[in-house]
Short mmCIF file of C-alpha atoms and ligand atoms in Angstrom, two decimals:
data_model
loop_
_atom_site.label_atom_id
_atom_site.label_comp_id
_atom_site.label_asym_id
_atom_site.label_seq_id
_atom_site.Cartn_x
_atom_site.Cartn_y
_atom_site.Cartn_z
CA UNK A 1 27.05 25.37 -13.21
CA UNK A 2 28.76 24.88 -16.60
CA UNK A 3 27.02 23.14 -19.26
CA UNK A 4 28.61 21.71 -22.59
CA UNK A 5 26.58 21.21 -25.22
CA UNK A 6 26.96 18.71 -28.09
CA UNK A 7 30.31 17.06 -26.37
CA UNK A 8 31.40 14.01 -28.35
CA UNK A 9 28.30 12.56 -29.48
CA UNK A 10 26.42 13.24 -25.86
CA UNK A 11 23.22 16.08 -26.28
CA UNK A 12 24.39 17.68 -23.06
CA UNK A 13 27.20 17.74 -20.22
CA UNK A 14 26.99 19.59 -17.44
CA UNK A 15 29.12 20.23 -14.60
CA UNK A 16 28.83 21.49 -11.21
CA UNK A 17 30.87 23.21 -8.48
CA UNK A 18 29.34 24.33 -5.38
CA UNK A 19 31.74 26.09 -3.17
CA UNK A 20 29.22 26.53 -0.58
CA UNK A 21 28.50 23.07 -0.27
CA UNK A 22 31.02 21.79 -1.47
CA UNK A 23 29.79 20.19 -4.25
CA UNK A 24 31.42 18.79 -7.29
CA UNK A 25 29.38 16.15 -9.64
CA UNK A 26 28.83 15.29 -13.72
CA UNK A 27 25.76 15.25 -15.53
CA UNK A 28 26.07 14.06 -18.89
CA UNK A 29 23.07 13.40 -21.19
CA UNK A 30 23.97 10.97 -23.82
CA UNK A 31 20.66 11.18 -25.84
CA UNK A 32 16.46 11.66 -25.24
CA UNK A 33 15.79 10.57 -28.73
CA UNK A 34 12.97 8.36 -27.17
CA UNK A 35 12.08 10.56 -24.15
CA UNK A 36 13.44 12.48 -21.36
CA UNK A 37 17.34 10.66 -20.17
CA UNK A 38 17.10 9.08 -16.98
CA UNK A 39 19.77 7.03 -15.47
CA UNK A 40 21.40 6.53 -11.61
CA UNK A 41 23.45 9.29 -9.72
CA UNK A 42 26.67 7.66 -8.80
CA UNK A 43 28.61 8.36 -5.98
CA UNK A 44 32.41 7.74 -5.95
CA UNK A 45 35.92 8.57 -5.82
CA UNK A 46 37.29 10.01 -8.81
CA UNK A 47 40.95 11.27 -9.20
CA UNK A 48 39.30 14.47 -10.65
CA UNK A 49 36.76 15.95 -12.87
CA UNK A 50 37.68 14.61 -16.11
CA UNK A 51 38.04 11.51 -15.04
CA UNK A 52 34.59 11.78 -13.92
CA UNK A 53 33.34 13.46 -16.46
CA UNK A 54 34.24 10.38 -18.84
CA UNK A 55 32.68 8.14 -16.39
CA UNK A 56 29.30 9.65 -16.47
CA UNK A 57 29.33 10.01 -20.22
CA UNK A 58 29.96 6.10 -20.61
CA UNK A 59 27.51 5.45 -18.51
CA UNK A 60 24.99 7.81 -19.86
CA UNK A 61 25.69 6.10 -23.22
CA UNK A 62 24.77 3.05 -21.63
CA UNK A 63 21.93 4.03 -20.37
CA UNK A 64 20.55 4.84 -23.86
CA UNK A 65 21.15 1.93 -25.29
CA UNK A 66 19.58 -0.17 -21.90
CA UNK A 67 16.39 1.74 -21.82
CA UNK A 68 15.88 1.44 -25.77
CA UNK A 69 16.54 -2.10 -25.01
CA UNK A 70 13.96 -2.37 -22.40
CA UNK A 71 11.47 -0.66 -24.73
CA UNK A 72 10.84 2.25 -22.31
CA UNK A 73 9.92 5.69 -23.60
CA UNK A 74 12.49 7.33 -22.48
CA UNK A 75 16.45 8.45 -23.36
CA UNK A 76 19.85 7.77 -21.36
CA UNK A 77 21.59 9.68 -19.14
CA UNK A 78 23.68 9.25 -15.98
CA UNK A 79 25.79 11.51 -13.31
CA UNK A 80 27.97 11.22 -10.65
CA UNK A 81 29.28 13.12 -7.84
CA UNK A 82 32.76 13.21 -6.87
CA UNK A 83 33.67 12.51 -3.20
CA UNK A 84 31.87 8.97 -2.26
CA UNK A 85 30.11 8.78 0.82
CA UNK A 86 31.18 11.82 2.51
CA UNK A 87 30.45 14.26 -0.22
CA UNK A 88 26.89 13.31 0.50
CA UNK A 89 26.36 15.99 3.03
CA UNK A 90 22.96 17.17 2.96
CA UNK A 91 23.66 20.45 1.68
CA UNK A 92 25.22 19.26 -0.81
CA UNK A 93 22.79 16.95 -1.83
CA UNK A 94 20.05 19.03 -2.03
CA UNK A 95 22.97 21.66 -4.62
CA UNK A 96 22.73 18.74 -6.65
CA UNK A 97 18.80 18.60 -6.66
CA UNK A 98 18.64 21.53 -7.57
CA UNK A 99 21.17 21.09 -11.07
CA UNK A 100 18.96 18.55 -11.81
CA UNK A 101 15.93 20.98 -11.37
CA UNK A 102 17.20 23.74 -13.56
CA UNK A 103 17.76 20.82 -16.32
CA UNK A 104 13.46 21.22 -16.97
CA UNK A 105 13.25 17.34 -17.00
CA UNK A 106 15.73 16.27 -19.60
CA UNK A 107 17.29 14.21 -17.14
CA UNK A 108 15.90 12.29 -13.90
CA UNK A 109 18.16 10.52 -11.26
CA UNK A 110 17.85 7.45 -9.50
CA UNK A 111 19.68 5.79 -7.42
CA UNK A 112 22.91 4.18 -8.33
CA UNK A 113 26.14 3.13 -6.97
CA UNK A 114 26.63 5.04 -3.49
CA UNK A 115 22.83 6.20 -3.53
CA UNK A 116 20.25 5.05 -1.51
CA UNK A 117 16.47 5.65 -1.27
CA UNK A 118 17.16 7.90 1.68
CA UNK A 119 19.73 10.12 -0.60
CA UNK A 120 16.48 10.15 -3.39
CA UNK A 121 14.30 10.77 -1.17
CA UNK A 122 15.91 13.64 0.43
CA UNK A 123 16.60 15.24 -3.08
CA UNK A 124 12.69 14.70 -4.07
CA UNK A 125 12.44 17.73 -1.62
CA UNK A 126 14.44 19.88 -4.44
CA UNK A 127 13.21 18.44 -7.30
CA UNK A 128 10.33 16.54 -8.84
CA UNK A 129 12.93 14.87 -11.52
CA UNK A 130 14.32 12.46 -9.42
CA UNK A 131 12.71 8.48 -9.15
CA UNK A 132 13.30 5.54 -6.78
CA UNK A 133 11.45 7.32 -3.85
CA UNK A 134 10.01 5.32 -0.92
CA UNK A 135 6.85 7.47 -0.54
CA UNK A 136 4.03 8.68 -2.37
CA UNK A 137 1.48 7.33 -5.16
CA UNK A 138 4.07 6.08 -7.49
CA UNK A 139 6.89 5.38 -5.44
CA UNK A 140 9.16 2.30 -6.57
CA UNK A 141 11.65 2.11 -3.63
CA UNK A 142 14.79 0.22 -4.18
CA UNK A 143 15.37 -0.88 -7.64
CA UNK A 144 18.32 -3.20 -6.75
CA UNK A 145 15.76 -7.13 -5.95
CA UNK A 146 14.53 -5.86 -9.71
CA UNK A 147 17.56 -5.76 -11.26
CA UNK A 148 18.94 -9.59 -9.49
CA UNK A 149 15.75 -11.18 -10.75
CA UNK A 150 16.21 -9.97 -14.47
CA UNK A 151 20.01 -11.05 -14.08
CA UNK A 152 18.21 -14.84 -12.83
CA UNK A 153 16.27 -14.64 -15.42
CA UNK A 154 19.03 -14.16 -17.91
CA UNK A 155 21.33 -16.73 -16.69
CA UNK A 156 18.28 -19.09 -17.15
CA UNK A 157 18.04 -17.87 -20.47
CA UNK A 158 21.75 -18.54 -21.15
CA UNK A 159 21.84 -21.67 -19.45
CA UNK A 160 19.22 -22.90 -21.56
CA UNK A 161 20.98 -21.44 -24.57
CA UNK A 162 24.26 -23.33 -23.66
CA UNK A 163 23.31 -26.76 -21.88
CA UNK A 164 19.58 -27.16 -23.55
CA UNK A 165 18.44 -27.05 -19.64
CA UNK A 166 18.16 -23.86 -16.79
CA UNK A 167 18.56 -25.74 -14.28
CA UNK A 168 21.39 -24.48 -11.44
CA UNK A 169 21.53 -27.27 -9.32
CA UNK A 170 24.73 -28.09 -8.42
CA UNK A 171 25.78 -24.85 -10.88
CA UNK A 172 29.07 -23.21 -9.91
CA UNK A 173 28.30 -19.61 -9.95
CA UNK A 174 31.19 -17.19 -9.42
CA UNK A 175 29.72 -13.81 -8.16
CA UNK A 176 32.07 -10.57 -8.22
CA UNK A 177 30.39 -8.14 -5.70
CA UNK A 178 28.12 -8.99 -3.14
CA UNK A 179 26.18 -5.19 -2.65
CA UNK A 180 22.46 -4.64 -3.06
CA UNK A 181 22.32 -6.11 -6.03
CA UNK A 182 25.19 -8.94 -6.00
CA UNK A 183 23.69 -10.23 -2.52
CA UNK A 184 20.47 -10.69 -3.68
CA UNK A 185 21.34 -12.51 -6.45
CA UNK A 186 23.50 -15.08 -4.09
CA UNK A 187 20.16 -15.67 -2.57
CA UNK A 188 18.33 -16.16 -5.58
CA UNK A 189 21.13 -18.50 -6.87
CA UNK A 190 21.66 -20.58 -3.59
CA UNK A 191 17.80 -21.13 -3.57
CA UNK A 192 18.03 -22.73 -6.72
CA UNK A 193 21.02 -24.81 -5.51
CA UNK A 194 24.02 -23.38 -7.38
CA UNK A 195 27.44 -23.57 -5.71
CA UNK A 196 28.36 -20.10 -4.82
CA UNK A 197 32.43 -18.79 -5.26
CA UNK A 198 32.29 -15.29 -3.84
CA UNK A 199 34.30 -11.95 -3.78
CA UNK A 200 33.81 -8.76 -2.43
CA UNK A 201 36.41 -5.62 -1.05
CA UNK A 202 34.09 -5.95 1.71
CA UNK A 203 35.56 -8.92 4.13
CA UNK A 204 32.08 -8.99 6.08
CA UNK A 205 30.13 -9.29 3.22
CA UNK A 206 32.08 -12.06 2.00
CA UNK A 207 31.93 -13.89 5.52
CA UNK A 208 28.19 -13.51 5.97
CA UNK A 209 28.02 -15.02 2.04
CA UNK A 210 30.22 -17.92 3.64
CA UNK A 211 27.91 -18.59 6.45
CA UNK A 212 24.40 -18.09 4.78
CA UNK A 213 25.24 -19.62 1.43
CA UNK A 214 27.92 -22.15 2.36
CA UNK A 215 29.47 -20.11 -0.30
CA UNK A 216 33.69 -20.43 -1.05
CA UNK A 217 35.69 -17.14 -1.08
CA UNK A 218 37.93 -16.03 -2.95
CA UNK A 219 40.03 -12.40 -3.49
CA UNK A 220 38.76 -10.54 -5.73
CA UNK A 221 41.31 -10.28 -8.25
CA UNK A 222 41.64 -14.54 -8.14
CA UNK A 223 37.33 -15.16 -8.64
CA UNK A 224 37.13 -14.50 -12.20
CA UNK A 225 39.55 -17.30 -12.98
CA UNK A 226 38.60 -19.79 -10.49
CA UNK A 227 36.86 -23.19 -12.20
CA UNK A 228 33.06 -22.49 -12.59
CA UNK A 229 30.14 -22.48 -14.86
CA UNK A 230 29.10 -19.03 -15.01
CA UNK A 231 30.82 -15.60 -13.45
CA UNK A 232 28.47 -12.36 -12.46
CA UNK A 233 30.15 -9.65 -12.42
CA UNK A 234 28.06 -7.39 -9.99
CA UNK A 235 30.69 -4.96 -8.71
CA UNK A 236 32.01 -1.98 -10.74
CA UNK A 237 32.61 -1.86 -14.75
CA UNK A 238 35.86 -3.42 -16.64
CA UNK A 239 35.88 -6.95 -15.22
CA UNK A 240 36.07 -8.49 -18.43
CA UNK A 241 39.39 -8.24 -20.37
CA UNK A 242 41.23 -9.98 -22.95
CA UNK A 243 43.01 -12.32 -20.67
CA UNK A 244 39.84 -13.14 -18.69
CA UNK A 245 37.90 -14.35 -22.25
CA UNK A 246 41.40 -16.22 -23.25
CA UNK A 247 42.09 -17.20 -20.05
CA UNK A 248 38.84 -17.65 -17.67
CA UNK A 249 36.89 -20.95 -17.17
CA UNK A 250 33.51 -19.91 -17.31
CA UNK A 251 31.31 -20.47 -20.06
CA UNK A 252 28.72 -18.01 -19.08
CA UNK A 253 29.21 -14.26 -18.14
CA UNK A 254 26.04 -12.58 -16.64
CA UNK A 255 25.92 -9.89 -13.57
CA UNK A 256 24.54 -6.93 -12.99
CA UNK A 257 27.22 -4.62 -13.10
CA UNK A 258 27.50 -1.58 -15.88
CA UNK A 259 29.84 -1.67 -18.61
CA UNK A 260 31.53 -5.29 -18.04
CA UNK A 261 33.59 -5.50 -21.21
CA UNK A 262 37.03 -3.68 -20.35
CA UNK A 263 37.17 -2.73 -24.20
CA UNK A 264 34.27 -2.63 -26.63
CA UNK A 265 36.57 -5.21 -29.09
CA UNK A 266 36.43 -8.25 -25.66
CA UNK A 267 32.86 -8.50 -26.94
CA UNK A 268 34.14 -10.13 -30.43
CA UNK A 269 36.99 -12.23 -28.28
CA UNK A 270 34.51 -13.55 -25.93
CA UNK A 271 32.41 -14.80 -28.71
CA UNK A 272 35.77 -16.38 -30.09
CA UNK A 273 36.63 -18.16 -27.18
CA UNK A 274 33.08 -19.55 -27.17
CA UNK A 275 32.23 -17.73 -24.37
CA UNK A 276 28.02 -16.88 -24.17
CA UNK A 277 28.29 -13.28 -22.37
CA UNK A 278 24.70 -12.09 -21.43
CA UNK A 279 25.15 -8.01 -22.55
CA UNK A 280 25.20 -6.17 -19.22
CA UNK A 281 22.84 -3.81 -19.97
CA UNK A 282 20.45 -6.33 -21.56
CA UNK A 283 19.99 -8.14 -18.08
CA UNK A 284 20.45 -5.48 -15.84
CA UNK A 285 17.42 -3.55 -17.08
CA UNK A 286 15.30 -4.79 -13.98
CA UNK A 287 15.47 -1.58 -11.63
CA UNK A 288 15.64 1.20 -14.57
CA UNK A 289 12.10 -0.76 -15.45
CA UNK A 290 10.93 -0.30 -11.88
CA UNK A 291 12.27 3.33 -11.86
CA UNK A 292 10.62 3.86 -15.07
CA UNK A 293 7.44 3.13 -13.44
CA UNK A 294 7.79 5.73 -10.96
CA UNK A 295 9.06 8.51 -13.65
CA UNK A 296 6.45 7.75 -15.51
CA UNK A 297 4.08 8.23 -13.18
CA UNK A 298 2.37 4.93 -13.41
CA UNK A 299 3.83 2.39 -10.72
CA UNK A 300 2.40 -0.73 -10.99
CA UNK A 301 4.18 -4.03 -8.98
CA UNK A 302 2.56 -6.41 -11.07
CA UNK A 303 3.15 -4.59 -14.35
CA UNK A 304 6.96 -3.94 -13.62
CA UNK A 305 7.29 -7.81 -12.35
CA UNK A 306 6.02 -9.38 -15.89
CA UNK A 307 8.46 -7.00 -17.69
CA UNK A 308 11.37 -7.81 -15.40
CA UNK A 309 10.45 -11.23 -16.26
CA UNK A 310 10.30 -10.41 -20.21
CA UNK A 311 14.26 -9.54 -19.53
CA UNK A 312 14.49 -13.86 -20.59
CA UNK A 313 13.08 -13.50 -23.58
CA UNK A 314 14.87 -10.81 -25.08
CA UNK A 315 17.97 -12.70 -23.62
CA UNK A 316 17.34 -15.45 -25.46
CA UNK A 317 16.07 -13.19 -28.69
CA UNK A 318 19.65 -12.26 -28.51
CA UNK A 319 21.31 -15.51 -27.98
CA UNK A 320 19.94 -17.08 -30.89
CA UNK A 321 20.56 -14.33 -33.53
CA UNK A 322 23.89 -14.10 -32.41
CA UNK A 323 24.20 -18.08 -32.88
CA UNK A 324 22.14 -18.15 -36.13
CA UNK A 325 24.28 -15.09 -37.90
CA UNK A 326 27.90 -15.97 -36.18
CA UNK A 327 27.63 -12.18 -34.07
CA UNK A 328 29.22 -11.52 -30.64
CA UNK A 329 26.40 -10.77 -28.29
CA UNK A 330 26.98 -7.16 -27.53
CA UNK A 331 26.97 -6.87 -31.07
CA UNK A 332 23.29 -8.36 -31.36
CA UNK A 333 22.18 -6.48 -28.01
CA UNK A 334 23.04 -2.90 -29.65
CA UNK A 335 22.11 -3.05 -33.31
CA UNK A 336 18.26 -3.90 -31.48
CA UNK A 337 18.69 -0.95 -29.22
CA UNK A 338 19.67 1.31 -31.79
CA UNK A 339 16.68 -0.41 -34.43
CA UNK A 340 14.57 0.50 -31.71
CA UNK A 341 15.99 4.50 -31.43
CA UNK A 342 15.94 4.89 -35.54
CA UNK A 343 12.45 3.17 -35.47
CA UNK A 344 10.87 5.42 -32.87
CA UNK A 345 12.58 8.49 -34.16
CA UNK A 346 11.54 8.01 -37.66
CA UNK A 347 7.91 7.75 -36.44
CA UNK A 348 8.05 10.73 -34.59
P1 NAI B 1 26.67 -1.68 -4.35
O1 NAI B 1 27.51 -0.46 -4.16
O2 NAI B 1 25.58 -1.96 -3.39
O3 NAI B 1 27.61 -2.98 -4.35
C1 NAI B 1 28.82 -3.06 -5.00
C2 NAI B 1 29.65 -4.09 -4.23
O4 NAI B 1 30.82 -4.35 -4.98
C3 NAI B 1 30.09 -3.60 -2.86
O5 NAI B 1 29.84 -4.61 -1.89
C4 NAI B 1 31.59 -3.33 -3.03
O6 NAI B 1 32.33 -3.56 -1.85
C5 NAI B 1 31.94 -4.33 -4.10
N1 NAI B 1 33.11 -3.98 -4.90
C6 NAI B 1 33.43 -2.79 -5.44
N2 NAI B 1 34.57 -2.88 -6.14
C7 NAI B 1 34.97 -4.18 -6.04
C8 NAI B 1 36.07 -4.91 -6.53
N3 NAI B 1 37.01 -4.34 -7.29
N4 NAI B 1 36.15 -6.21 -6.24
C9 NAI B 1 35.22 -6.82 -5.49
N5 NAI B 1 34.15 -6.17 -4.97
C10 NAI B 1 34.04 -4.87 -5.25
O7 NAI B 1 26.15 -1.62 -5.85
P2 NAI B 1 24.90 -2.37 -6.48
O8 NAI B 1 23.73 -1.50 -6.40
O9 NAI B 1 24.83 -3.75 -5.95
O10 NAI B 1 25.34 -2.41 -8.01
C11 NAI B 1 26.32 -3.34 -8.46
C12 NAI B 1 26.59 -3.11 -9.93
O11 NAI B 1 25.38 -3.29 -10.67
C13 NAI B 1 27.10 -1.71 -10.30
O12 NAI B 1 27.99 -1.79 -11.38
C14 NAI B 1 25.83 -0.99 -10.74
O13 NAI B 1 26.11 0.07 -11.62
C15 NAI B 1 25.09 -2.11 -11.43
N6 NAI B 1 23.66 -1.91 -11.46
C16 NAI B 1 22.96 -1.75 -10.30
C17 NAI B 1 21.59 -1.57 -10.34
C18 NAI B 1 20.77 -1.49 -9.09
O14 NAI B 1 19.54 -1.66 -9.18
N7 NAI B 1 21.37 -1.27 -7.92
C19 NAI B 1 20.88 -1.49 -11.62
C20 NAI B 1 21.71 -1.75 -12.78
C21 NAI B 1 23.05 -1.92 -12.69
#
């Protein structure tokens, strides 16, 4: 194990190579300011370690800001190992346990893109530092119906921001990724009588959307610029770029997936092109609440339900300072994270 201290902003990086297992996997911690960094072990291809590298320490970043956000005690951080699905042998699983484990509890893993409550669970054997579990006093299982209702809740809020009314009927709602999170959302949406357009790499997934939702599908490169309301990203980062916000019909952008905006400046031409983006991290703080629960030892459904709920009003919070002092949204979303980090550390 080879850990980096201090690297570019982050408090920690550490990486891992297992021979025996075979292991290779990122953990960067961007900051525990406000408490010990948790944030989702990823699971993906990666043309090699610094590549990978950079993508955990964006993503840690992220988390930071989203748990501030959220008003949980506690810092971000984020990892990934390298491989996808078939690096997730169990040996090597329980190698990375047991990096997380000699970390003291500066970082805790959940599950995250190619994770699953099994792959948690199995690690909770290693490790105590790990949250999402399916067993046990404080278990919070799946975090993924958490995070589509505090996405629904946010489109409500930026429907009502927009048209003066949340209603979806007859909405039409462009959804990029239909996984754990981007499927539950479709059913969410189609319940409250939107118009689903679809996408997915996955052609089943996009078929079963076509026969449960009545939903049209479309590749995935062509959905974003299809005619409709409002487009959820809720595959992988990067989906919106400069020629989406110039180019793209909808007047809405809210998903689930992490870091949406391709560069930090499509924030500002978003805004421009009178485009209301709901901050990804802002809405997407559902299942890091309901992880939270279970890290901080304290799961309660009801508890985590009325703060996924909350996710609206900070939404809207947001969309009317932006309006009221002419500020992008991502802009708004992160000067209140970091208020809350300099507020909390000064008091400590
Ligand atoms: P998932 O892995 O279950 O689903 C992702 C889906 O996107 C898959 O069906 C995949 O085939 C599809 N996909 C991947 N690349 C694509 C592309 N280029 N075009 C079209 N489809 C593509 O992941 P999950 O859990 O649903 O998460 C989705 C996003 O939301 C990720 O960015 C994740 O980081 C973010 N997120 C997830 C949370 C959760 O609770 N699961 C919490 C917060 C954020």
């Amino acid at each position: 194990m080879v850990e980096t201290a201090m690297h570019d902003d982050h408090e920690k990086v550490v990486t891992i190579t297992d021979p025996e297992s075979g292991l290779r996997a990122v953990i960067a911690i961007h900051s525990t300011a406000l408490g010990p960094a948790l944030g989702g072990i990823r699971c993906w291809t990666y043309p090699d370690m610094s590549a990978a590298t950079h993508d955990a320490m964006r993503l840690a970043q992220g988390m930071t800001y989203k748990n501030a956000l959220a008003g949980l005690p506690l810092g971000g951080g984020k990892s990934v190992i390298l491989g996808g699905s078939t690096a997730k042998t169990p040996s090597a699983l329980h190698a990375f346990a047991s990096a997380i484990e000699r970390l003291n509890g500066q970082y805790i893993g959940a599950e995250d893109v190619g994770t699953t409550v099994a792959d948690i669970d199995f690690m909770r054997d290693v490790t105590g530092h790990v949250a999402g579990t399916s067993w046990g006093a404080a278990a919070s299982g799946d975090p993924s119906p958490h995070t589509a209702e505090g996405v629904f809740v946010g489109m409500q809020a930026a429907l009502e921001a927009v048209y003066g009314s949340d209603s979806m009927e007859d909405c039409r709602i462009g959804i990029l990724g239909l996984g754990n999170v981007g499927w539950k959302l479709a059913e969410k949406l189609s319940r409250a009588g939107a118009a689903l357009l679809v996408a997915d790499l996955d052609s089943a997934r996009v078929a079963a959307a076509e026969a449960e939702f009545g939903a049209q599908a479309f590749a995935p490169h062509a959905l974003p610029y299809a005619p409709m309301d409002v487009f959820a990203p809720c595959a992988l980062g990067g989906a919106l770029t400069t020629d989406f916000a110039e180019g793209a019909s909808a007047g809405i952008i809210c998903g689930a997936a992490n870091n949406q905006l391709a560069e930090p400046s499509v924030d500002a031409v978003l805004w421009d092109a009178g485009k209301l983006y709901a901050p990804d991290y802002l809405v997407n703080a559902g299942g890091v609440m309901n992880v939270a629960a279970e890290a901080l030892g304290e799961y309660d459904a009801y508890r985590v339900a009325t703060q996924v709920r909350g996710i609206r009003e900070t939404a809207r919070d947001c969309f009317i300072q932006a309006k009221r002092t002419d500020t992008p949204t991502g802009a708004i979303a992160d000067a209140l994270a970091l208020d809350r980090i300099k507020a909390t550390s000064a008091a400590a």
